[in-house]
Coordinates of C-alpha atoms in Angstrom, one line a residue:
Chain A
M1 CA 47.4 -10.9 12.9
V2 CA 44.1 -12.6 13.6
T3 CA 43.3 -9.7 16.0
V4 CA 44.0 -7.1 13.3
D5 CA 41.8 -9.0 10.8
R6 CA 39.0 -9.2 13.3
A7 CA 39.3 -5.5 14.2
E8 CA 39.3 -4.6 10.5
S9 CA 36.3 -6.9 9.9
A10 CA 34.4 -5.2 12.8
W11 CA 35.3 -1.8 11.5
R12 CA 34.1 -2.6 8.0
R13 CA 30.9 -4.0 9.5
W14 CA 30.2 -1.1 11.7
L15 CA 31.1 1.8 9.4
P16 CA 28.0 1.6 7.2
R17 CA 25.8 1.5 10.3
A18 CA 27.6 4.5 11.8
W19 CA 27.3 6.3 8.5
S20 CA 23.6 5.5 8.3
L21 CA 23.0 6.9 11.8
A22 CA 25.1 10.0 11.1
L23 CA 23.2 10.7 7.9
A24 CA 19.9 10.3 9.7
L25 CA 20.9 12.6 12.5
L26 CA 22.1 15.2 9.9
L27 CA 18.9 14.9 7.8
L28 CA 16.5 15.1 10.7
G29 CA 18.5 17.6 12.9
P30 CA 16.1 19.9 14.7
A31 CA 13.2 17.6 14.0
L32 CA 14.5 15.3 16.7
G33 CA 14.1 18.1 19.3
R34 CA 11.3 18.4 21.9
G35 CA 7.8 18.5 20.6
Y36 CA 5.9 17.0 17.7
V37 CA 6.8 17.3 14.0
L38 CA 3.6 18.1 12.2
S39 CA 4.0 18.4 8.5
Y40 CA 1.1 17.8 6.0
D41 CA -0.1 14.3 6.6
M42 CA 2.3 13.6 9.5
V43 CA 0.2 14.1 12.6
W44 CA 1.4 12.9 16.0
V45 CA -0.1 13.7 19.3
P46 CA 0.9 13.0 22.9
D47 CA -1.4 10.0 23.4
L48 CA -3.4 8.7 20.5
A49 CA -6.4 6.9 21.9
L50 CA -7.4 3.6 20.3
R51 CA -10.9 3.7 18.9
G52 CA -13.1 1.8 16.5
D53 CA -12.4 3.9 13.5
F54 CA -8.6 3.2 13.8
L55 CA -9.4 -0.5 13.6
G56 CA -11.0 -0.1 10.2
L57 CA -14.6 0.5 11.3
A58 CA -14.9 4.1 10.2
S59 CA -17.4 5.2 7.6
G60 CA -14.7 6.2 5.1
L61 CA -12.0 4.4 3.3
P62 CA -9.2 3.1 5.6
R63 CA -6.5 5.8 4.9
A64 CA -4.6 5.3 8.1
V65 CA -5.3 1.6 8.8
P66 CA -3.4 0.0 10.5
S67 CA -0.9 2.8 11.2
D68 CA -3.1 4.7 13.6
A69 CA -4.0 1.6 15.5
V70 CA -0.4 0.5 15.8
V71 CA 0.7 3.9 17.0
S72 CA -2.1 4.1 19.5
V73 CA -1.0 0.8 21.0
L74 CA 2.7 1.7 21.0
D75 CA 2.3 5.2 22.5
G76 CA 0.8 3.5 25.5
L77 CA 4.3 2.1 26.1
V78 CA 6.4 5.1 24.9
P79 CA 5.3 8.8 25.0
G80 CA 4.0 10.0 21.6
A81 CA 6.8 12.5 21.1
V82 CA 9.5 9.9 21.8
L83 CA 7.8 7.4 19.6
Q84 CA 7.7 9.8 16.7
K85 CA 11.4 10.4 16.9
L86 CA 12.0 6.7 17.0
V87 CA 9.8 6.2 14.0
L88 CA 11.5 9.0 12.1
L89 CA 14.9 7.4 12.8
G90 CA 13.3 4.0 11.9
C91 CA 12.3 5.4 8.5
L92 CA 15.9 6.1 7.7
V93 CA 18.5 4.1 9.6
P94 CA 17.3 0.5 9.0
G95 CA 16.8 1.4 5.3
G96 CA 20.3 2.6 5.0
I97 CA 21.8 -0.4 6.7
G98 CA 19.6 -2.7 4.7
A99 CA 20.7 -1.0 1.5
A100 CA 24.3 -1.8 2.3
R101 CA 23.3 -5.5 2.3
L102 CA 22.3 -5.0 -1.4
A103 CA 25.8 -3.7 -2.3
P104 CA 28.8 -6.0 -3.1
G105 CA 29.8 -7.4 0.3
D106 CA 33.5 -7.0 -0.4
S107 CA 33.4 -3.3 -1.2
L108 CA 33.2 -0.9 1.8
V109 CA 32.9 2.0 -0.6
G110 CA 30.0 0.3 -2.4
R111 CA 28.2 -0.3 0.9
L112 CA 28.7 3.3 2.1
V113 CA 27.4 4.6 -1.3
A114 CA 24.4 2.4 -0.9
V115 CA 23.7 3.9 2.5
S116 CA 24.1 7.5 1.1
V117 CA 21.9 6.9 -2.0
Y118 CA 19.1 5.1 -0.1
Q119 CA 18.9 7.6 2.7
W120 CA 19.6 10.9 0.9
N121 CA 17.4 11.2 -2.1
P122 CA 14.3 13.1 -3.4
F123 CA 11.9 10.3 -2.5
V124 CA 13.0 10.3 1.2
V125 CA 13.0 14.1 1.4
E126 CA 9.6 14.6 -0.3
R127 CA 7.8 11.8 1.7
L128 CA 9.3 13.1 4.9
L129 CA 8.1 16.6 4.3
I130 CA 4.6 15.5 3.1
G131 CA 4.5 13.3 6.2
H132 CA 4.0 9.9 4.6
W133 CA 5.9 8.1 7.4
P134 CA 4.2 4.7 6.9
V135 CA 5.5 4.8 3.2
L136 CA 9.0 5.6 4.5
L137 CA 8.8 2.8 7.0
G138 CA 7.9 0.4 4.2
Y139 CA 10.8 1.9 2.2
A140 CA 13.1 1.2 5.1
V141 CA 11.9 -2.4 5.3
L142 CA 12.3 -3.2 1.6
P143 CA 16.0 -4.0 1.5
W144 CA 15.5 -6.4 4.4
V145 CA 12.5 -8.0 2.7
V146 CA 14.7 -8.5 -0.4
V147 CA 17.4 -10.2 1.7
G148 CA 14.9 -12.3 3.7
A149 CA 12.9 -13.3 0.6
R150 CA 16.0 -14.4 -1.3
R151 CA 17.0 -16.5 1.7
W152 CA 13.5 -18.0 1.9
R153 CA 13.6 -19.0 -1.8
T154 CA 17.1 -20.4 -1.7
E155 CA 17.0 -22.2 1.6
A156 CA 13.3 -23.2 1.4
S157 CA 12.8 -22.0 5.0
M158 CA 11.0 -18.9 6.0
P159 CA 13.1 -16.4 8.0
G160 CA 11.1 -15.4 11.1
A161 CA 12.2 -11.8 10.7
L162 CA 10.0 -11.6 7.6
C163 CA 6.9 -12.2 9.7
L164 CA 7.7 -8.9 11.6
L165 CA 9.1 -7.0 8.6
V166 CA 6.2 -7.5 6.2
P167 CA 3.5 -6.3 8.7
L168 CA 5.8 -3.4 9.6
G169 CA 6.1 -2.5 5.9
S170 CA 2.3 -2.7 5.5
L171 CA 1.2 0.1 7.8
S172 CA -0.6 1.7 5.0
A173 CA -2.2 0.4 1.9
S174 CA 0.3 1.6 -0.7
A175 CA 3.3 0.6 1.5
G176 CA 1.7 -2.8 1.9
V177 CA 1.3 -3.3 -1.8
A178 CA 4.9 -2.3 -2.4
T179 CA 6.2 -4.7 0.3
A180 CA 4.0 -7.5 -1.1
V181 CA 5.3 -7.0 -4.6
V182 CA 8.9 -7.2 -3.5
L183 CA 8.3 -10.2 -1.3
L184 CA 6.5 -12.1 -4.1
A185 CA 9.1 -11.1 -6.7
F186 CA 12.0 -12.5 -4.6
A187 CA 10.4 -15.3 -2.6
L188 CA 8.2 -17.2 -5.1
A189 CA 9.9 -20.3 -6.5
R190 CA 9.0 -22.8 -9.2
H191 CA 7.6 -26.2 -8.1
R192 CA 7.4 -25.2 -4.4
T193 CA 3.7 -25.0 -3.9
R194 CA 3.8 -25.2 -0.1
S195 CA 6.4 -22.5 0.2
N196 CA 4.6 -20.2 -2.3
V197 CA 1.3 -20.6 -0.4
T198 CA 3.0 -19.6 2.8
V199 CA 4.4 -16.5 1.0
L200 CA 0.9 -15.6 -0.1
A201 CA -0.5 -16.2 3.3
L202 CA 2.0 -13.9 4.9
V203 CA 1.1 -11.2 2.3
V204 CA -2.6 -11.6 3.1
A205 CA -2.1 -11.6 6.8
A206 CA 0.2 -8.5 6.8
N207 CA -2.2 -6.6 4.7
A208 CA -5.5 -7.9 6.1
P209 CA -6.5 -4.8 8.2
W210 CA -6.6 -2.3 5.4
L211 CA -7.5 -4.9 2.8
V212 CA -10.6 -6.1 4.7
S213 CA -11.6 -2.6 5.7
G214 CA -11.2 -1.4 2.1
L215 CA -13.4 -4.3 0.9
L216 CA -16.1 -3.5 3.5
H217 CA -16.1 0.1 2.3
A218 CA -15.9 -0.6 -1.4
S219 CA -19.6 -0.1 -2.1
A220 CA -20.1 3.1 -0.1
A221 CA -16.9 5.0 -0.8
S222 CA -15.9 6.8 -4.0
T223 CA -12.7 8.4 -5.2
D224 CA -12.7 11.6 -7.2
A225 CA -11.4 11.1 -10.8
A226 CA -9.8 14.6 -10.7
G227 CA -7.4 13.3 -8.1
A228 CA -5.6 11.2 -10.7
D229 CA -4.5 14.4 -12.5
A230 CA -3.7 16.2 -9.2
F231 CA -1.6 13.4 -7.8
A232 CA 0.2 12.3 -10.9
L233 CA 3.9 12.1 -11.2
N234 CA 5.2 15.6 -11.6
R235 CA 8.4 17.5 -12.4
D236 CA 10.9 17.5 -9.7
G237 CA 12.3 21.1 -9.8
A238 CA 14.3 21.2 -13.1
L239 CA 13.6 17.6 -14.1
P240 CA 10.6 16.5 -16.1
G241 CA 8.5 13.8 -14.3
P242 CA 9.7 10.7 -16.1
V243 CA 13.3 11.8 -15.9
A244 CA 13.0 12.7 -12.2
A245 CA 11.6 9.3 -11.6
L246 CA 14.9 7.7 -12.6
G247 CA 16.4 9.3 -9.5
L248 CA 13.3 8.6 -7.3
G249 CA 11.9 12.1 -7.5
G250 CA 8.7 13.6 -8.9
I251 CA 6.1 13.9 -6.2
W252 CA 2.9 15.7 -7.3
N253 CA 3.2 18.5 -4.7
T254 CA 5.8 21.1 -5.8
E255 CA 5.5 22.7 -2.4
V256 CA 7.6 19.9 -0.9
D257 CA 10.4 20.1 -3.5
L258 CA 13.6 21.5 -2.1
P259 CA 15.0 24.6 -3.8
S260 CA 18.2 22.8 -4.8
R261 CA 16.1 20.7 -7.2
D262 CA 15.4 23.7 -9.3
G263 CA 18.8 24.1 -10.7
V264 CA 21.7 22.2 -12.1
L265 CA 22.2 20.1 -9.0
A266 CA 19.1 18.1 -9.9
W267 CA 20.7 17.2 -13.2
L268 CA 24.1 16.5 -11.7
S269 CA 22.5 14.3 -9.1
L270 CA 20.7 12.2 -11.7
A271 CA 23.9 12.1 -13.8
F272 CA 25.8 10.8 -10.8
L273 CA 23.4 7.9 -10.3
L274 CA 23.3 7.0 -14.0
V275 CA 27.0 7.1 -14.5
L276 CA 27.5 4.7 -11.5
A277 CA 24.6 2.5 -12.6
I278 CA 26.2 2.2 -16.1
A279 CA 29.6 1.5 -14.6
G280 CA 28.2 -1.2 -12.4
A281 CA 25.6 -2.8 -14.6
R282 CA 27.7 -5.7 -16.1
A283 CA 29.4 -6.6 -12.8
W284 CA 26.0 -6.4 -11.1
I285 CA 24.4 -8.9 -13.4
R286 CA 27.3 -11.3 -12.8
R287 CA 27.0 -10.9 -9.0
T288 CA 23.3 -11.0 -8.7
G289 CA 22.4 -14.0 -10.9
R290 CA 19.5 -14.3 -13.4
R291 CA 16.7 -15.1 -11.0
D292 CA 17.4 -12.2 -8.6
A293 CA 18.2 -9.8 -11.5
V294 CA 14.7 -10.5 -12.9
A295 CA 13.1 -9.9 -9.5
F296 CA 15.0 -6.6 -9.1
G297 CA 14.1 -5.6 -12.7
A298 CA 10.5 -6.6 -12.4
C299 CA 10.0 -4.5 -9.2
W300 CA 11.7 -1.5 -10.9
A301 CA 9.6 -1.8 -14.0
V302 CA 6.3 -2.1 -12.1
G303 CA 7.2 1.0 -10.0
Y304 CA 8.5 3.1 -12.8
L305 CA 5.7 2.2 -15.3
L306 CA 3.0 2.8 -12.7
A307 CA 4.5 6.2 -11.8
V308 CA 5.0 7.2 -15.5
L309 CA 1.5 6.0 -16.3
T310 CA 0.0 8.6 -14.0
W311 CA 2.0 11.3 -15.8
L312 CA 1.3 10.0 -19.3
A313 CA -2.3 9.1 -19.0
P314 CA -4.0 10.9 -16.1
D315 CA -7.4 10.5 -17.8
L316 CA -7.0 6.8 -17.9
M317 CA -6.0 6.8 -14.3
G318 CA -9.0 8.9 -13.5
W319 CA -11.2 6.4 -15.2
L320 CA -9.5 3.5 -13.4
V321 CA -9.8 5.1 -9.9
V322 CA -13.5 5.5 -10.4
Q323 CA -14.3 2.2 -12.1
V324 CA -11.8 -0.2 -10.4
P325 CA -12.1 -0.6 -6.6
G326 CA -8.7 -0.1 -5.1
A327 CA -7.2 1.7 -8.1
G328 CA -7.1 4.9 -6.1
L329 CA -4.1 3.4 -4.3
F330 CA -2.0 4.1 -7.3
R331 CA -3.1 7.7 -8.1
D332 CA -0.1 9.1 -6.2
G333 CA 2.3 8.2 -9.0
A334 CA 5.6 8.9 -7.4
R335 CA 4.8 6.7 -4.4
A336 CA 5.2 3.7 -6.7
L337 CA 8.9 4.6 -7.1
V338 CA 9.6 2.9 -3.8
L339 CA 9.7 -0.2 -5.9
C340 CA 12.6 1.2 -8.0
A341 CA 14.8 1.8 -5.0
P342 CA 16.2 -1.7 -4.4
L343 CA 17.5 -2.0 -8.0
L344 CA 18.8 1.5 -8.2
V345 CA 20.7 1.3 -5.0
S346 CA 22.1 -2.1 -5.7
V347 CA 23.4 -1.2 -9.2
V348 CA 24.7 2.2 -8.1
A349 CA 26.6 0.6 -5.2
Q350 CA 28.1 -1.9 -7.7
G351 CA 29.2 1.0 -9.9
A352 CA 30.9 2.7 -6.9
A353 CA 32.7 -0.5 -6.2
E354 CA 33.9 -0.7 -9.8
V355 CA 35.1 2.9 -9.8
W356 CA 36.9 2.3 -6.5
R357 CA 38.6 -0.8 -8.0
R358 CA 40.1 1.4 -10.8
A359 CA 41.1 4.2 -8.4
P360 CA 44.7 5.4 -8.1
R361 CA 46.9 3.3 -5.9
A362 CA 48.1 6.1 -3.6
A363 CA 46.2 5.8 -0.2
V364 CA 45.5 9.5 0.2
A365 CA 44.0 9.7 -3.3
R366 CA 42.0 6.5 -2.9
T367 CA 40.6 7.8 0.4
S368 CA 39.8 11.2 -1.1
L369 CA 38.0 9.7 -4.1
A370 CA 36.0 7.3 -1.9
A371 CA 34.9 10.1 0.4
A372 CA 33.9 12.1 -2.6
I373 CA 31.7 9.3 -4.0
V374 CA 30.1 8.5 -0.7
V375 CA 29.4 12.2 0.2
L376 CA 28.2 13.3 -3.3
P377 CA 24.5 12.5 -2.8
I378 CA 24.6 14.9 0.2
T379 CA 26.5 17.5 -1.8
L380 CA 23.9 17.4 -4.6
L381 CA 21.0 17.7 -2.2
P382 CA 22.4 20.0 0.5
D383 CA 19.2 21.6 1.6
A384 CA 17.9 18.2 2.9
A385 CA 20.3 18.6 5.9
L386 CA 19.1 19.7 9.3
G387 CA 15.5 19.0 9.1
L388 CA 15.2 19.8 5.4
S389 CA 16.7 23.2 6.2
G390 CA 14.3 23.8 9.1
R391 CA 11.1 22.8 7.3
L392 CA 10.8 19.9 9.8
R393 CA 10.6 21.5 13.2
P394 CA 8.9 20.2 16.3
A395 CA 6.0 22.2 17.7
T396 CA 4.1 22.3 21.0
F397 CA 0.4 21.9 21.0
P398 CA -1.5 24.9 22.6
S399 CA -2.8 24.2 26.1
A400 CA -6.4 24.6 24.7
Y401 CA -5.9 21.2 23.0
Q402 CA -5.2 19.5 26.3
Q403 CA -8.2 21.3 28.0
A404 CA -10.4 20.1 25.1
R405 CA -9.2 16.6 25.5
E406 CA -10.0 16.6 29.2
V407 CA -13.5 17.9 28.9
V408 CA -14.3 15.6 26.0
S409 CA -12.9 12.6 27.8
D410 CA -14.9 13.5 30.9
Q411 CA -18.0 13.7 28.8
Q412 CA -17.2 10.3 27.3
R413 CA -16.7 8.8 30.7
R414 CA -20.0 10.2 31.9
D415 CA -22.1 9.3 28.9
G416 CA -20.4 6.0 28.0
D417 CA -21.8 4.5 24.7
E418 CA -24.3 7.4 24.5
A419 CA -21.5 10.0 24.2
G420 CA -21.6 10.1 20.4
D421 CA -18.8 10.9 18.0
L422 CA -16.8 14.1 17.5
L423 CA -17.2 16.6 14.7
V424 CA -14.4 19.0 14.0
L425 CA -15.3 22.4 12.4
P426 CA -14.6 24.2 10.1
L427 CA -15.1 21.4 7.6
T428 CA -11.7 21.9 6.0
S429 CA -8.9 19.3 6.0
Y430 CA -5.7 21.3 6.5
R431 CA -4.5 23.8 9.1
Q432 CA -1.5 26.2 9.1
P433 CA -1.3 27.3 12.7
G434 CA 1.2 29.9 13.9
W435 CA 2.2 27.5 16.8
N436 CA 3.3 25.0 14.1
H437 CA 5.7 27.6 12.5
D438 CA 3.0 28.3 9.9
H439 CA 3.6 24.9 8.5
K440 CA 0.7 23.0 6.9
V441 CA -0.7 20.0 8.7
L442 CA -3.7 17.8 8.4
D443 CA -6.0 19.0 11.3
P444 CA -4.6 17.2 14.4
M445 CA -7.7 17.9 16.5
G446 CA -9.5 14.6 15.8
R447 CA -6.5 12.6 16.7
F448 CA -5.7 14.7 19.8
L449 CA -9.1 14.0 21.3
T450 CA -10.4 10.6 22.2
P451 CA -13.7 9.8 20.4
D452 CA -14.2 8.6 16.8
Y453 CA -14.4 11.7 14.8
V454 CA -15.7 13.2 11.6
A455 CA -13.5 15.8 9.9
S456 CA -13.3 17.0 6.4
D457 CA -11.4 14.8 3.9
R458 CA -11.9 17.2 1.1
L459 CA -8.7 18.2 -0.6
V460 CA -7.8 21.3 -2.6
V461 CA -4.8 20.9 -5.0
S462 CA -3.8 23.9 -7.2
G463 CA -7.3 25.4 -6.7
V464 CA -9.0 22.1 -7.8
D465 CA -11.5 20.9 -5.2
L466 CA -11.3 17.1 -4.8
A467 CA -14.4 15.5 -3.3
G468 CA -13.9 13.6 0.0
E469 CA -14.4 9.9 0.3
D470 CA -16.4 9.6 3.5
P471 CA -20.2 9.2 2.8
R472 CA -20.9 10.3 6.4
L473 CA -19.3 13.6 5.7
V474 CA -21.9 14.3 3.0
E475 CA -24.7 13.7 5.6
V476 CA -22.9 15.9 8.1
S477 CA -22.6 18.7 5.6
R478 CA -26.3 18.4 4.9
A479 CA -27.0 18.6 8.6
L480 CA -24.9 21.8 8.9
A481 CA -26.9 23.4 6.2
G482 CA -29.9 23.4 8.5
S483 CA -31.8 26.7 9.0
T484 CA -31.2 27.2 12.8
P485 CA -28.5 26.1 15.3
E486 CA -31.1 23.9 17.0
A487 CA -32.0 22.2 13.7
R488 CA -28.4 21.6 12.9
S489 CA -27.8 20.2 16.4
R490 CA -30.8 17.8 16.0
S491 CA -29.6 16.6 12.6
L492 CA -26.1 16.1 13.9
A493 CA -27.4 14.1 16.9
D494 CA -29.3 11.9 14.5
L495 CA -26.0 11.2 12.7
G496 CA -24.4 10.1 16.0
I497 CA -22.5 13.4 16.6
G498 CA -22.2 14.1 20.4
V499 CA -19.5 16.7 20.5
V500 CA -18.6 19.6 18.2
V501 CA -15.2 21.3 18.4
V502 CA -14.9 24.6 16.6
E503 CA -11.4 25.8 15.8
H504 CA -11.4 29.6 15.6
D505 CA -8.0 30.0 14.1
A506 CA -8.7 27.8 11.1
P507 CA -9.9 29.1 7.8
G508 CA -13.4 28.3 6.7
D509 CA -17.0 28.7 8.0
S510 CA -18.4 27.1 11.1
P511 CA -22.2 27.2 11.3
E512 CA -23.4 27.7 14.8
V513 CA -24.6 24.5 16.5
A514 CA -26.8 24.6 19.6
G515 CA -25.7 22.7 22.7
E516 CA -24.0 22.9 26.0
T517 CA -20.7 24.7 25.9
L518 CA -18.1 22.6 27.6
L519 CA -15.1 24.8 26.9
D520 CA -14.7 28.2 25.3
T521 CA -11.2 29.6 24.6
T522 CA -9.9 32.1 22.1
Q523 CA -8.7 29.1 20.1
L524 CA -11.5 26.7 20.2
T525 CA -15.0 26.0 21.5
V526 CA -16.3 22.6 22.6
I527 CA -20.0 22.1 22.4
R528 CA -22.0 19.1 23.6
V529 CA -24.8 18.0 21.4
A530 CA -27.9 16.7 23.2
E531 CA -29.0 13.0 22.9
P532 CA -26.8 11.7 20.0
V533 CA -28.1 8.5 18.4
P534 CA -25.1 6.1 18.6
R535 CA -23.8 5.1 15.2
T536 CA -24.2 1.4 14.5
V537 CA -21.5 -0.6 12.9
P538 CA -22.8 -3.7 11.0
G539 CA -22.0 -7.0 12.8
G540 CA -20.4 -8.3 9.6
W541 CA -17.9 -5.5 9.7
I542 CA -16.9 -6.2 13.2
A543 CA -16.5 -9.9 12.4
G544 CA -14.5 -9.1 9.3
M545 CA -12.2 -6.7 11.0
T546 CA -11.7 -9.1 14.0
L547 CA -10.6 -11.8 11.6
A548 CA -8.3 -9.3 9.8
W549 CA -6.6 -8.2 13.1
V550 CA -6.3 -11.8 14.2
L551 CA -4.4 -12.6 11.0
Y552 CA -2.2 -9.5 11.4
L553 CA -1.3 -10.3 15.0
A554 CA -0.8 -14.0 14.1
A555 CA 1.9 -13.0 11.5
L556 CA 3.7 -11.0 14.2
L557 CA 3.4 -13.8 16.7
V558 CA 4.8 -16.3 14.3
G559 CA 7.7 -13.9 13.7
V560 CA 8.4 -13.5 17.4
V561 CA 8.3 -17.3 18.0
R562 CA 10.5 -18.2 15.1
I563 CA 13.1 -15.5 16.0
S564 CA 13.1 -16.7 19.6
R565 CA 13.6 -20.3 18.5
A566 CA 16.4 -19.4 16.1
G567 CA 18.1 -17.4 18.8
L568 CA 17.8 -20.3 21.2
T569 CA 19.2 -22.8 18.7
A570 CA 22.1 -20.5 17.9
R571 CA 22.9 -20.1 21.6
R572 CA 22.8 -23.9 22.1
R573 CA 25.1 -24.4 19.1
A574 CA 27.5 -21.8 20.4
G575 CA 27.4 -23.4 23.9
A576 CA 28.1 -26.9 22.4
K577 CA 31.0 -25.6 20.3
A578 CA 32.5 -23.9 23.3
M579 CA 32.2 -27.1 25.3
S580 CA 33.8 -29.2 22.6
G581 CA 36.5 -26.6 22.1
Chain B
M1 CA 53.4 10.4 -14.7
G2 CA 49.9 9.0 -15.2
S3 CA 49.6 7.8 -11.7
I4 CA 50.7 11.2 -10.3
L5 CA 48.1 12.9 -12.4
S6 CA 45.3 10.5 -11.3
T7 CA 46.3 10.9 -7.7
F8 CA 46.3 14.6 -8.0
G9 CA 42.9 14.4 -9.8
A10 CA 41.4 12.3 -7.0
L11 CA 42.6 14.7 -4.4
V12 CA 41.1 17.6 -6.3
I13 CA 37.8 15.9 -6.7
G14 CA 37.7 15.0 -3.0
G15 CA 38.5 18.6 -2.0
I16 CA 35.9 20.0 -4.3
V17 CA 33.2 17.7 -3.1
A18 CA 34.1 18.3 0.6
S19 CA 34.1 22.1 0.1
A20 CA 30.9 22.1 -2.0
T21 CA 29.1 20.0 0.6
V22 CA 30.0 22.3 3.5
I23 CA 29.1 25.4 1.5
G24 CA 25.9 23.9 0.2
V25 CA 24.6 22.8 3.6
V26 CA 25.6 26.1 5.3
N27 CA 24.0 28.2 2.4
A28 CA 20.8 26.1 2.6
Q29 CA 20.4 26.8 6.3
T30 CA 20.9 30.6 5.9
S31 CA 18.5 31.0 2.9
P32 CA 15.0 32.2 3.7
H33 CA 12.5 29.2 3.7
G34 CA 9.8 30.2 6.1
A35 CA 6.2 29.4 5.3
S36 CA 3.7 32.2 4.7
P37 CA 1.3 32.5 7.6
A38 CA -2.3 31.3 7.1
N39 CA -5.0 33.8 6.6
V40 CA -8.2 32.9 8.5
N41 CA -10.2 34.8 5.9
Q42 CA -9.1 32.6 3.1
P43 CA -11.7 29.9 2.4
I44 CA -9.4 26.9 2.6
I45 CA -5.8 25.9 2.9
Q46 CA -4.6 23.9 -0.1
Y47 CA -3.1 20.5 0.3
G48 CA -0.5 21.4 -2.2
S49 CA 0.3 22.6 -5.7
T50 CA 1.2 20.9 -8.9
N51 CA 2.6 24.1 -10.5

């Protein structure tokens, strides 16, 4: 009997994990194949070289700090293509399994529904397609942060795992803010000053790289007010923005909406969530307790209100992003919906458990109904399957990219600190190369090569031109407006540019620049600019960023030490128990 | 009688959801969804659209 109970217990424990993995494999499908998935802002290359800009010392705002630095360290251990697949799975599976922890523990159906809802929804699909993988990693970490932070508050002892999870959930600025909000909402406790200070210290350490870099750039960088309108919460197919947001949909870019969201399925999907949420609300409040219910509710309210504010008052948001440093973080309204996910999934899972409790007694009928509830999120968003119906497909970089990397790296080796930075032309942000299945992607050239680089950060949304944020780019544009190739080359050298790569298959103008041609192929030309003046980074910036990285690494180190200690203690206890038994 | 009806209803719901899932996923894979190729003569590739 004991064996049967154990077997059943193991089965109940493993089924949500297996379901989560199965859903991730179904969702990603061909994206897990050989090559690199390059989609909008998702840019992965074979070997991302670590450089000063990735550490937060670039001239523009830290848009990919610390994610680029972390990837460039990790892909020294694992090939870039494999690392990307692991990260894509990591964006989904841990989130699903963690979501099951927010469901009623005694309801297998509730836990399976939590996995389905957390992994298979418009937020995940839209962010995958637009390539915001650090946001999705933060999303995957959130349920575990909820669980860990609750433990921290109730047991007055910091779980070591949080020291790894919070930095992992803070690989981008917006993900870091969301992770911090959830941690603070669940971990802060009254009359526990020491514990609260530690919570705040963890938040600061985990977010230090982008936070310090952002502060260092605050005076020089600017954000275009028009971006607030362009990136506001938007309709999700058939659903108006604020309605779509209830089901975690409503990204600004309609290009990444799936066709199934245009019809009745979008409404049915929302109805499914709302019916289960209503069915589970009362029992959820009883199970969760007042303190945690307030934390869940506060996170949901902050996320939903921020998202709807961008839809309701884009002009106000536009004013805020210009006037208030850091407010630009919130201009992508739907990104804030990540904060709504823990409450949504927890209440919906409770609703599924309540429906299951009232299900007919016959085993076949109960199984049939359970399967229906668990699978319904997939039924209502069917085109998310198999790499979002083929929209996420790996590509192989042309050989010219590798050739360019070799000549540029050789040049860097020869010239050392005098090599100068890289300029990528034409000065346009996005590419849509045939070798990437004609899918849009942020120009991967800068990341593929090894030096610090200057590339356009100007965005065009629905025909509206949004100014870039990098002041160095303004100077480079001015240099490129010079009257002769020689004059342009001299001006670029004065700005620290030592190499220019011209991509011939990219739309946009590329003014001729004088210099030694290092490589010339049908796809690209690499030109060496003579005598670049090395760009100087203020000493204060280097000191500030060093401190930020020390804090970030210290948080990780504390996590590793605490987890190792906890593991050792558990093994000793198990050993002592076995001896006494 | 009630329990027979609810059992039957649950089976029907399960069957419908299972069939709809398979049909939906298969249909989505066979629908055209290719991106239009870029034109090097166009001045810029848009990040996205809000329309």
